GROMACS .gro file of C-alpha atoms in nm:
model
   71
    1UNK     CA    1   0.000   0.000   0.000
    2UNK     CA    2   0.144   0.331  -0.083
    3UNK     CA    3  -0.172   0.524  -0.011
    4UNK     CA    4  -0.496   0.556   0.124
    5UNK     CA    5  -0.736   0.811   0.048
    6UNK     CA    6  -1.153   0.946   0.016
    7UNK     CA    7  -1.176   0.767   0.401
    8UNK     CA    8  -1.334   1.116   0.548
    9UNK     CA    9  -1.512   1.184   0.278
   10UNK     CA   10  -1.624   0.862   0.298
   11UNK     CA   11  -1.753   0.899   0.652
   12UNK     CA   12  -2.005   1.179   0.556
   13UNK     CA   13  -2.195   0.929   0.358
   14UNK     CA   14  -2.563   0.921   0.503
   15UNK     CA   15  -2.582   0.552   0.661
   16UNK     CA   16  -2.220   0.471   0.676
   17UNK     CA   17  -2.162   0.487   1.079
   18UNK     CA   18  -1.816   0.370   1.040
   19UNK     CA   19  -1.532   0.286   0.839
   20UNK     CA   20  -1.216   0.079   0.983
   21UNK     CA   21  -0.925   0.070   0.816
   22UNK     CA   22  -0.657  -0.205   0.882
   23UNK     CA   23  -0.406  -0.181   0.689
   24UNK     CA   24  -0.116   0.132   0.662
   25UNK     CA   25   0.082   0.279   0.370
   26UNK     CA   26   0.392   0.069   0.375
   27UNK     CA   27   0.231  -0.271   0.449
   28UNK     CA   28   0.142  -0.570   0.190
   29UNK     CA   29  -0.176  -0.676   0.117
   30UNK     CA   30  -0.171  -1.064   0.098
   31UNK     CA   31  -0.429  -1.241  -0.109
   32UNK     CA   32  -0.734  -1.309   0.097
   33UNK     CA   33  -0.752  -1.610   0.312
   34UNK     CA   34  -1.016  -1.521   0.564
   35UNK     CA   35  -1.237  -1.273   0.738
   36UNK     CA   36  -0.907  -1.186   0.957
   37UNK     CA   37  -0.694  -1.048   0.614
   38UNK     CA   38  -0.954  -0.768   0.470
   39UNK     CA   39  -0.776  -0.452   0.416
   40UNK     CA   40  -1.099  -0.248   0.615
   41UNK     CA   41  -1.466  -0.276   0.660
   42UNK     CA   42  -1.764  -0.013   0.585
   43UNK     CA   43  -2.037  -0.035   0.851
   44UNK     CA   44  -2.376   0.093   0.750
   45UNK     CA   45  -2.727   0.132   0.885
   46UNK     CA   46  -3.026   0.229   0.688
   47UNK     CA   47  -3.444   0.139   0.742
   48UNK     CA   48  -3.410  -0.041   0.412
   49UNK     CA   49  -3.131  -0.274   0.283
   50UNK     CA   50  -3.104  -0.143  -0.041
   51UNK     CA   51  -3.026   0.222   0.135
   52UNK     CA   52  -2.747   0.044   0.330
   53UNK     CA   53  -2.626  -0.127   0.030
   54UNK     CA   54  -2.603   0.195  -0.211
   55UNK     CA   55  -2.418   0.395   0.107
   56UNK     CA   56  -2.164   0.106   0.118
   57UNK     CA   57  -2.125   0.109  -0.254
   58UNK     CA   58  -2.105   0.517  -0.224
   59UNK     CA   59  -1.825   0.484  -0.001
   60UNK     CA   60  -1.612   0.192  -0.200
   61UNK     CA   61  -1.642   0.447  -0.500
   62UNK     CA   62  -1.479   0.701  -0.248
   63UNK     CA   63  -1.244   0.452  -0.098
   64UNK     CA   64  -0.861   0.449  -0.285
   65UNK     CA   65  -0.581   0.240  -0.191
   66UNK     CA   66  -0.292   0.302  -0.441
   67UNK     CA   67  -0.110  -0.007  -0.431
   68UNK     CA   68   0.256  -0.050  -0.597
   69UNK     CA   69   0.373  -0.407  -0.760
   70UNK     CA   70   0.630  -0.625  -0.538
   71UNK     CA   71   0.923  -0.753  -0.760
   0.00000   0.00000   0.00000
């Protein structure tokens, strides 16, 4: 990861009540193996699951990580 960016903005989405990010620039993303090795998670809340759905969708449109190739 060489960057992360768009989290804040993000935030301000109506029904997003959180965003966790747990990963840092300078760390590797692995390939996926579990639950345990996401990258972050997007926590919304909405009366309707199709609201919740388009707010978490919103946000991974926001979301960047800017990622560089290992040799």
């Amino acid at each position: 990861v060489t960057s992360i960016s768009g989290i804040e903005e993000a935030r301000k989405i109506e029904g997003i009540k959180d965003i966790f990010i747990d990963v840092s620039p300078g760390e590797i993303i692995r390939p996926l193996r579990s639950n345990m090795g996401k990258a972050g998670h997007i926590i919304a809340a909405a009366a309707r699951l199709e609201d919740a759905e388009a707010a978490v969708e919103k946000a991974l449109k926001i979301i960047k990580f800017d990622v560089s190739q290992r040799s």
